[in-house]
Amino acid sequence: MGEGTRQAAVGRLCPRLEFKNLSKTFGSTQALKNVTFTVHPAEVHALVGQNGSGKSTLIKILAGYHNPDSGAELWIDGKPVRLPMQPGKYRQYGISFVHQELALILSITVLENLRAEELCLQGKWYISWKEEIRAAKDLLSRFELDIDPLAKVEDIAPGSRALLAIVRAVEAMRERGGLGEGGVLVLDEPTAFLPREDVERLFSIMRLIIAQGASVIFVSHDVDEVLEIADRITVIRDGSVVATVLTNETTKEALVEKIVGHPLPAGHGKKLSSGSSDSGIPKIIIRGLTGGSVKGISIEAHRGEILGLTGLLGSGFSDIPPLLFGAMRATEGRLILDNVSYELRAMNPCKAIEARLVLIPVDRRSEGLVEALTVVENMSLPILRKFNRWRLNHAGIVRNTRTLIADYEIRPADPQKKVGELSGGNQQKVLLAKWLQTKPLLVLLNEPTHGVDVGAREQIYGILKRQAASGTTVLCASSDCEELAMICNRVLIFSRGEVVEELAAGELVKEHIAQRTHIAGSSLGERATENGQ
Amino acid sequence: MVNRSSRIRIGAYGERYGLIIIFALMLGVFALAAPGRFLTWSNVSTVLGSQAVLVVITLSLVITLTTDLYDLSAASVLVFSSMVIAVLNVNLGLPVGVAVLIALGMGLVVGLINSYLVVKIGINSLIVTLGVGTVLNGLTLWISNSQTISGISDQLVNCVVVYRLFGIPLEFYYGLFACVLLWYLFDYTAIGRQILFVGRSPQVARLNGIKVERVQLGALMSAGLINAFAGVLYTGTTGAADPGSGLSYLLPGFAAAFFGSTTIVPGRFNPGGSLIAVYFLAFGISGVTIQGVETYVQNLFYGGALVVAVTLSQLVRRRRT
């Protein structure tokens, strides 16, 4: 079958994959509403939308991870598929996934990762390693990847890891006969952590796959990338499909407008270089911070200010809190806190706590609290030094915890309850109470209301505002634009590890923040903003 | 509502004190089964006095297990320390006090080696202590020519088993004292809290400014010291050092530590629970032995108790989370 015949089939014959009438309800919220989503043979179909718009719910239904509401239909190659899809069943239909976490085992070799499924499941009594190495080399060179099959995955560059995961998924698809006859490769935010040159390599792999007749569903935040690679684009907002458009019939502005849901205003955000007009001396200065995915950023903040940090996934904003706290290794940079200067390369959590920094980490279950221990044990940890270290006064500690429980309205009000038995919102309040009782100078937040119910969210915002009013500076890294609009005095927008824009008090509206984030965050964002001014 | 919460409270009490109640029932049954032989002061004081070595080694395991480390070298340190005392005192004629101090210092050195390999190099504690323990066993055979060395100074023997308080050998009180000390350390000092957090989640501990490596180092070093001390008691009990028999303390030690974690503070390794567990097992074995059952029952008892204890503590944890 030639290329031409296949191209001619696009749009004429039955779609490769089609969701109809797809809805999904979680409790009282509807994550997807009557979605229709069609993927043609041999096309790159991009799925775009904000955080929480429903993109990943759709992907997870396809993977059989979530069950859709009844009435939903899925057609593959013109045949109905029974929903809910059994987990793992997608393989039979030639569908392959690459999730953001990549699902590679870092401590074993590239070869073992590539061939994991075959080697484990085929039940061979003799594995010819010579043969396997040759096959792996073949495969990698077919995708023009210069990776040693015998290297451990942890030793290869992060960008190459992402490409390796994709090659593995493509290979899995080919082995099941998917490639060339109905395969669908689903890439969930594959470019978020990739440097630009690896994005180019990814795109060439995608083109290769399309040329062989398979389809790609490309989930992304990045508007420029989507415009570069996709044939068609479906925009999801608040669980509904807003539009499905042909890439060459749309523009970046029109697309962003669809994603955030309202037209672009005339004025653009103030550039960072224009400087802050606030009076007074900044109390907190960060100079030339580099580390993680952050490249040489400088930030100044005032006493009592809540400064928001945001951007798209992988833009580096969420690395700022752990880098300042020394939970993540910085390669360069200084922090000046009330005229005391700290070398960030040498920062560690002990020093950070002494400098009166506190960190509310994004993953409170594995980094913030020990769920198997009680509220009083968790809460009293940072203040044990205030008691006699060699004769802990348990009654005093419990009394102190009870006061905090009352102040922060933690439910149930039982100091001896295990933290794991509390709701997400109450856990977060425990974490805040635990640290704010130390009267910090600088509070570092990372997604402070992640997994927190609405009621507790309001309380947490109240707590943070009160804390700021008492003179503490708060840095809040968040991807929740509503949150940023509600509590921040200023918001810095990150892209590719740098601060590209600053939004002042007057511009802090949810939709505006979302829009600026998408414009700035797309890979050509900086240039676009400059042209716009 | 009242009914339900009171039932929960009864359940919690049952969990906390269940082992003590079963212990009391067991004592009653054996007392009735062997009147005038089991529950006599001489039998009770003998059982109490005979378990000090096990109590002490269990406490060292409680420390390392709480820090989430496995110390398989515990019994090897015990035997090596015992042999060091014998060689120094009997063969080289050093005063027994000096020999004891050297043996304790040696325990610290082993702890240091263990922690260097575990903490600095980052090798799994199970492997490190298995290897180090085996090396120590070899050293023990080497310095003793694979022979039992007897004739250790009476001073040590007197201080351990001969002198008695209320008819119970002094070594019982050493074990008791160590237990109280560890209980205090765990519950009433900041260090105890740090050990707890490091064991439960090193990542949380680190982000709370706890020096995780230092805590792990401290745990392994103090475990080495305590195991060496168990060796001192062991030497004092028998007045001799033999290169093999002390190694059999490892499994009962783990059994008692896990068994102890189902009582007093359920779900946590704790000194009080371990003490009760040690004596529960000891009186159980004494009781069946008096009934004339063969000595192989000891293995059945300790092995069975380890499996039952770990199962129980697993169930307790699952119910509580």
Short mmCIF file of C-alpha atoms in Angstrom, two decimals, chain B residues 12-308:
data_model
loop_
_atom_site.label_atom_id
_atom_site.label_comp_id
_atom_site.label_asym_id
_atom_site.label_seq_id
_atom_site.Cartn_x
_atom_site.Cartn_y
_atom_site.Cartn_z
CA ALA B 12 -7.74 -0.07 71.93
CA TYR B 13 -7.12 -1.23 75.49
CA GLY B 14 -7.37 -4.82 74.36
CA GLU B 15 -4.74 -4.16 71.73
CA ARG B 16 -2.49 -2.35 74.14
CA TYR B 17 -2.69 -4.73 77.05
CA GLY B 18 -3.76 -7.94 75.29
CA LEU B 19 -0.35 -9.56 75.58
CA ILE B 20 -0.19 -8.80 79.30
CA ILE B 21 -3.59 -10.39 79.84
CA ILE B 22 -2.60 -13.49 77.85
CA PHE B 23 0.66 -13.53 79.83
CA ALA B 24 -1.26 -13.55 83.11
CA LEU B 25 -3.60 -16.28 81.87
CA MET B 26 -0.63 -18.37 80.74
CA LEU B 27 1.04 -18.02 84.14
CA GLY B 28 -2.23 -19.14 85.76
CA VAL B 29 -2.56 -22.19 83.54
CA PHE B 30 1.04 -23.32 84.13
CA ALA B 31 0.72 -22.66 87.87
CA LEU B 32 -2.32 -24.93 87.99
CA ALA B 33 -0.72 -27.57 85.76
CA ALA B 34 2.46 -27.78 87.86
CA PRO B 35 1.49 -26.74 91.39
CA GLY B 36 4.44 -25.93 93.59
CA ARG B 37 6.91 -26.12 90.74
CA PHE B 38 6.19 -23.35 88.21
CA LEU B 39 5.13 -20.36 90.25
CA THR B 40 7.76 -20.66 92.95
CA TRP B 41 10.10 -17.79 93.77
CA SER B 42 13.11 -19.84 92.83
CA ASN B 43 11.74 -20.67 89.36
CA VAL B 44 10.50 -17.13 88.79
CA SER B 45 13.78 -15.55 89.86
CA THR B 46 15.71 -18.01 87.71
CA VAL B 47 13.65 -17.16 84.63
CA LEU B 48 13.88 -13.43 85.36
CA GLY B 49 17.62 -13.62 85.84
CA SER B 50 18.30 -15.78 82.83
CA GLN B 51 16.97 -13.45 80.17
CA ALA B 52 19.01 -10.30 80.69
CA VAL B 53 21.21 -10.97 77.66
CA LEU B 54 18.15 -11.37 75.46
CA VAL B 55 16.54 -8.23 76.90
CA VAL B 56 19.62 -6.17 76.15
CA ILE B 57 20.11 -7.45 72.61
CA THR B 58 16.40 -6.91 71.94
CA LEU B 59 16.72 -3.29 73.04
CA SER B 60 19.53 -2.75 70.55
CA LEU B 61 17.32 -4.21 67.84
CA VAL B 62 14.48 -1.92 68.92
CA ILE B 63 16.74 1.07 68.33
CA THR B 64 17.87 -0.02 64.88
CA LEU B 65 14.43 -1.23 63.79
CA THR B 66 12.87 2.07 64.85
CA THR B 67 15.42 3.81 62.63
CA ASP B 68 14.33 1.43 59.86
CA LEU B 69 17.64 -0.43 59.82
CA TYR B 70 18.24 -4.15 60.20
CA ASP B 71 21.18 -5.16 62.36
CA LEU B 72 21.98 -8.79 61.67
CA SER B 73 25.40 -8.41 63.29
CA ALA B 74 23.89 -7.99 66.78
CA ALA B 75 24.57 -11.52 68.05
CA SER B 76 27.97 -11.63 66.34
CA VAL B 77 29.02 -8.49 68.21
CA LEU B 78 27.78 -10.12 71.41
CA VAL B 79 29.89 -13.24 70.87
CA PHE B 80 32.93 -11.32 69.71
CA SER B 81 32.78 -8.99 72.69
CA SER B 82 32.48 -12.00 74.97
CA MET B 83 35.51 -13.62 73.37
CA VAL B 84 37.54 -10.40 73.51
CA ILE B 85 36.95 -10.25 77.26
CA ALA B 86 37.95 -13.91 77.67
CA VAL B 87 41.12 -13.60 75.59
CA LEU B 88 42.22 -10.37 77.27
CA ASN B 89 41.37 -11.52 80.78
CA VAL B 90 42.29 -15.20 80.70
CA ASN B 91 44.98 -15.50 78.03
CA LEU B 92 46.65 -12.11 78.37
CA GLY B 93 45.94 -11.54 82.03
CA LEU B 94 44.48 -8.05 81.74
CA PRO B 95 42.23 -6.90 84.60
CA VAL B 96 38.63 -7.80 83.78
CA GLY B 97 37.48 -4.17 84.05
CA VAL B 98 39.91 -3.14 81.32
CA ALA B 99 38.86 -6.10 79.19
CA VAL B 100 35.22 -5.06 79.52
CA LEU B 101 36.00 -1.48 78.50
CA ILE B 102 37.95 -2.67 75.47
CA ALA B 103 35.09 -4.97 74.49
CA LEU B 104 32.61 -2.08 74.73
CA GLY B 105 34.92 0.13 72.68
CA MET B 106 35.10 -2.63 70.11
CA GLY B 107 31.29 -2.60 69.93
CA LEU B 108 31.41 1.10 69.11
CA VAL B 109 33.97 0.45 66.39
CA VAL B 110 31.76 -2.19 64.79
CA GLY B 111 28.84 0.26 64.95
CA LEU B 112 31.04 2.84 63.24
CA ILE B 113 31.98 0.42 60.47
CA ASN B 114 28.35 -0.57 59.97
CA SER B 115 27.21 3.03 59.81
CA TYR B 116 30.00 4.07 57.48
CA LEU B 117 28.92 1.40 55.00
CA VAL B 118 25.19 1.98 55.45
CA VAL B 119 25.05 5.76 55.78
CA LYS B 120 28.02 7.05 53.81
CA ILE B 121 28.32 4.42 51.11
CA GLY B 122 24.60 3.75 51.02
CA ILE B 123 24.50 -0.06 51.11
CA ASN B 124 21.41 -1.80 52.45
CA SER B 125 21.79 -2.39 56.17
CA LEU B 126 20.69 -6.01 55.82
CA ILE B 127 23.66 -6.81 53.59
CA VAL B 128 26.20 -4.74 55.49
CA THR B 129 25.39 -6.23 58.87
CA LEU B 130 25.18 -9.74 57.48
CA GLY B 131 28.68 -9.35 56.06
CA VAL B 132 30.16 -7.57 59.06
CA GLY B 133 28.56 -10.13 61.37
CA THR B 134 30.11 -13.01 59.43
CA VAL B 135 33.52 -11.35 59.52
CA LEU B 136 33.16 -10.99 63.30
CA ASN B 137 32.26 -14.68 63.59
CA GLY B 138 35.46 -15.49 61.76
CA LEU B 139 37.49 -13.19 64.01
CA THR B 140 35.93 -14.82 67.07
CA LEU B 141 37.01 -18.28 65.90
CA TRP B 142 40.45 -16.95 65.06
CA ILE B 143 41.26 -15.28 68.39
CA SER B 144 39.85 -18.22 70.34
CA ASN B 145 41.30 -21.01 68.21
CA SER B 146 37.71 -22.21 68.01
CA GLN B 147 37.90 -23.17 71.67
CA THR B 148 35.75 -22.22 74.61
CA ILE B 149 37.78 -20.12 77.02
CA SER B 150 36.80 -20.45 80.65
CA GLY B 151 38.15 -19.13 83.91
CA ILE B 152 37.07 -15.52 83.62
CA SER B 153 37.60 -13.39 86.69
CA ASP B 154 35.05 -13.94 89.46
CA GLN B 155 34.64 -10.21 89.77
CA LEU B 156 32.64 -10.13 86.57
CA VAL B 157 30.67 -13.27 87.38
CA ASN B 158 29.82 -11.88 90.81
CA CYS B 159 28.58 -8.60 89.41
CA VAL B 160 26.39 -10.37 86.89
CA VAL B 161 24.87 -13.49 88.41
CA VAL B 162 26.18 -14.18 91.88
CA TYR B 163 25.12 -11.04 93.68
CA ARG B 164 21.37 -10.88 94.06
CA LEU B 165 18.73 -8.35 94.97
CA PHE B 166 15.43 -9.81 96.25
CA GLY B 167 16.80 -13.16 95.20
CA ILE B 168 17.14 -12.13 91.56
CA PRO B 169 20.62 -11.93 89.96
CA LEU B 170 21.85 -8.39 89.33
CA GLU B 171 21.86 -8.85 85.57
CA PHE B 172 18.06 -8.72 85.58
CA TYR B 173 18.30 -5.18 86.94
CA TYR B 174 20.84 -4.20 84.31
CA GLY B 175 18.38 -5.24 81.62
CA LEU B 176 15.55 -3.45 83.43
CA PHE B 177 17.63 -0.32 83.79
CA ALA B 178 18.58 -0.34 80.11
CA CYS B 179 14.93 -0.74 79.26
CA VAL B 180 13.86 2.23 81.39
CA LEU B 181 16.67 4.32 79.97
CA LEU B 182 15.64 3.55 76.38
CA TRP B 183 11.99 4.16 77.16
CA TYR B 184 12.92 7.57 78.54
CA LEU B 185 15.07 8.33 75.51
CA PHE B 186 12.32 7.33 73.09
CA ASP B 187 9.46 9.11 74.82
CA TYR B 188 10.90 12.10 76.63
CA THR B 189 13.77 13.45 74.55
CA ALA B 190 14.05 15.25 71.25
CA ILE B 191 16.44 12.53 70.09
CA GLY B 192 13.69 9.94 70.47
CA ARG B 193 11.42 12.01 68.22
CA GLN B 194 14.17 12.35 65.65
CA ILE B 195 14.77 8.59 65.57
CA LEU B 196 11.05 8.04 65.08
CA PHE B 197 10.80 10.45 62.14
CA VAL B 198 13.96 9.20 60.48
CA GLY B 199 12.64 5.65 60.69
CA ARG B 200 9.21 6.51 59.34
CA SER B 201 10.23 8.86 56.56
CA PRO B 202 13.81 9.99 56.00
CA GLN B 203 12.55 12.49 53.43
CA VAL B 204 10.15 14.21 55.85
CA ALA B 205 12.84 14.14 58.54
CA ARG B 206 15.36 15.76 56.23
CA LEU B 207 12.95 18.53 55.25
CA ASN B 208 12.32 19.13 58.94
CA GLY B 209 15.97 19.92 59.47
CA ILE B 210 16.83 16.61 61.13
CA LYS B 211 20.33 15.44 60.35
CA VAL B 212 19.22 12.04 59.07
CA GLU B 213 22.70 10.62 58.60
CA ARG B 214 23.74 11.59 62.08
CA VAL B 215 20.70 9.89 63.59
CA GLN B 216 21.37 6.69 61.64
CA LEU B 217 25.02 6.78 62.68
CA GLY B 218 24.02 7.24 66.30
CA ALA B 219 21.56 4.36 66.11
CA LEU B 220 24.08 1.91 64.66
CA MET B 221 26.84 2.98 67.05
CA SER B 222 24.69 2.71 70.12
CA ALA B 223 23.44 -0.65 68.87
CA GLY B 224 27.06 -1.82 68.63
CA LEU B 225 27.75 -0.61 72.16
CA ILE B 226 24.63 -2.25 73.57
CA ASN B 227 25.36 -5.54 71.82
CA ALA B 228 28.87 -5.51 73.25
CA PHE B 229 27.29 -4.90 76.66
CA ALA B 230 25.05 -7.93 76.08
CA GLY B 231 28.30 -9.82 75.45
CA VAL B 232 29.62 -8.63 78.83
CA LEU B 233 26.51 -9.98 80.55
CA TYR B 234 26.76 -13.21 78.58
CA THR B 235 30.37 -13.72 79.67
CA GLY B 236 29.45 -12.90 83.26
CA THR B 237 26.59 -15.37 83.23
CA THR B 238 28.67 -18.36 82.22
CA GLY B 239 32.11 -17.27 83.40
CA ALA B 240 33.36 -18.39 80.04
CA ALA B 241 33.22 -17.47 76.37
CA ASP B 242 32.39 -19.94 73.66
CA PRO B 243 32.61 -19.02 70.01
CA GLY B 244 29.23 -20.32 68.89
CA SER B 245 26.28 -20.55 71.24
CA GLY B 246 25.67 -16.81 71.65
CA LEU B 247 24.82 -16.51 67.97
CA SER B 248 21.45 -18.12 68.63
CA TYR B 249 20.29 -14.89 70.33
CA LEU B 250 19.63 -13.19 67.01
CA LEU B 251 16.31 -14.79 66.15
CA PRO B 252 14.77 -14.58 69.64
CA GLY B 253 15.87 -10.94 69.72
CA PHE B 254 13.98 -10.15 66.53
CA ALA B 255 11.03 -12.23 67.72
CA ALA B 256 10.84 -10.26 70.95
CA ALA B 257 11.24 -6.89 69.22
CA PHE B 258 8.44 -7.63 66.75
CA PHE B 259 6.28 -9.27 69.38
CA GLY B 260 6.84 -6.28 71.65
CA SER B 261 5.65 -3.93 68.93
CA THR B 262 2.14 -5.38 69.27
CA THR B 263 1.74 -4.24 72.85
CA ILE B 264 2.08 -1.14 75.11
CA VAL B 265 2.52 1.16 72.08
CA PRO B 266 0.96 -0.98 69.34
CA GLY B 267 2.44 -0.42 65.91
CA ARG B 268 5.81 0.78 67.19
CA PHE B 269 8.92 -0.97 68.38
CA ASN B 270 9.04 -0.06 72.04
CA PRO B 271 11.24 -1.01 75.00
CA GLY B 272 8.40 -1.81 77.42
CA GLY B 273 6.64 -4.09 74.99
CA SER B 274 9.91 -5.83 74.19
CA LEU B 275 10.60 -6.51 77.87
CA ILE B 276 7.17 -8.06 78.26
CA ALA B 277 7.62 -10.08 75.08
CA VAL B 278 10.97 -11.48 76.25
CA TYR B 279 9.51 -12.64 79.52
CA PHE B 280 6.32 -13.90 77.92
CA LEU B 281 8.41 -16.20 75.73
CA ALA B 282 10.75 -17.17 78.59
CA PHE B 283 7.95 -18.10 80.98
CA GLY B 284 6.16 -19.93 78.21
CA ILE B 285 9.22 -22.07 77.54
CA SER B 286 9.83 -22.59 81.25
CA GLY B 287 6.22 -23.68 81.68
CA VAL B 288 6.26 -26.29 78.93
CA THR B 289 9.71 -27.52 79.96
CA ILE B 290 8.43 -28.13 83.47
CA GLN B 291 5.67 -30.16 81.85
CA GLY B 292 8.43 -32.39 80.58
CA VAL B 293 8.42 -31.37 76.93
CA GLU B 294 11.72 -31.73 75.08
CA THR B 295 14.03 -28.75 74.52
CA TYR B 296 13.25 -28.54 70.83
CA VAL B 297 10.16 -26.70 71.95
CA GLN B 298 12.30 -23.60 72.37
CA ASN B 299 12.78 -23.29 68.63
CA LEU B 300 9.12 -23.90 68.02
CA PHE B 301 8.27 -21.21 70.52
CA TYR B 302 10.63 -18.51 69.27
CA GLY B 303 10.14 -19.25 65.60
CA GLY B 304 6.37 -19.45 65.99
CA ALA B 305 6.32 -16.29 68.08
CA LEU B 306 8.28 -14.38 65.43
CA VAL B 307 5.85 -15.32 62.69
CA VAL B 308 2.78 -14.74 64.87
#
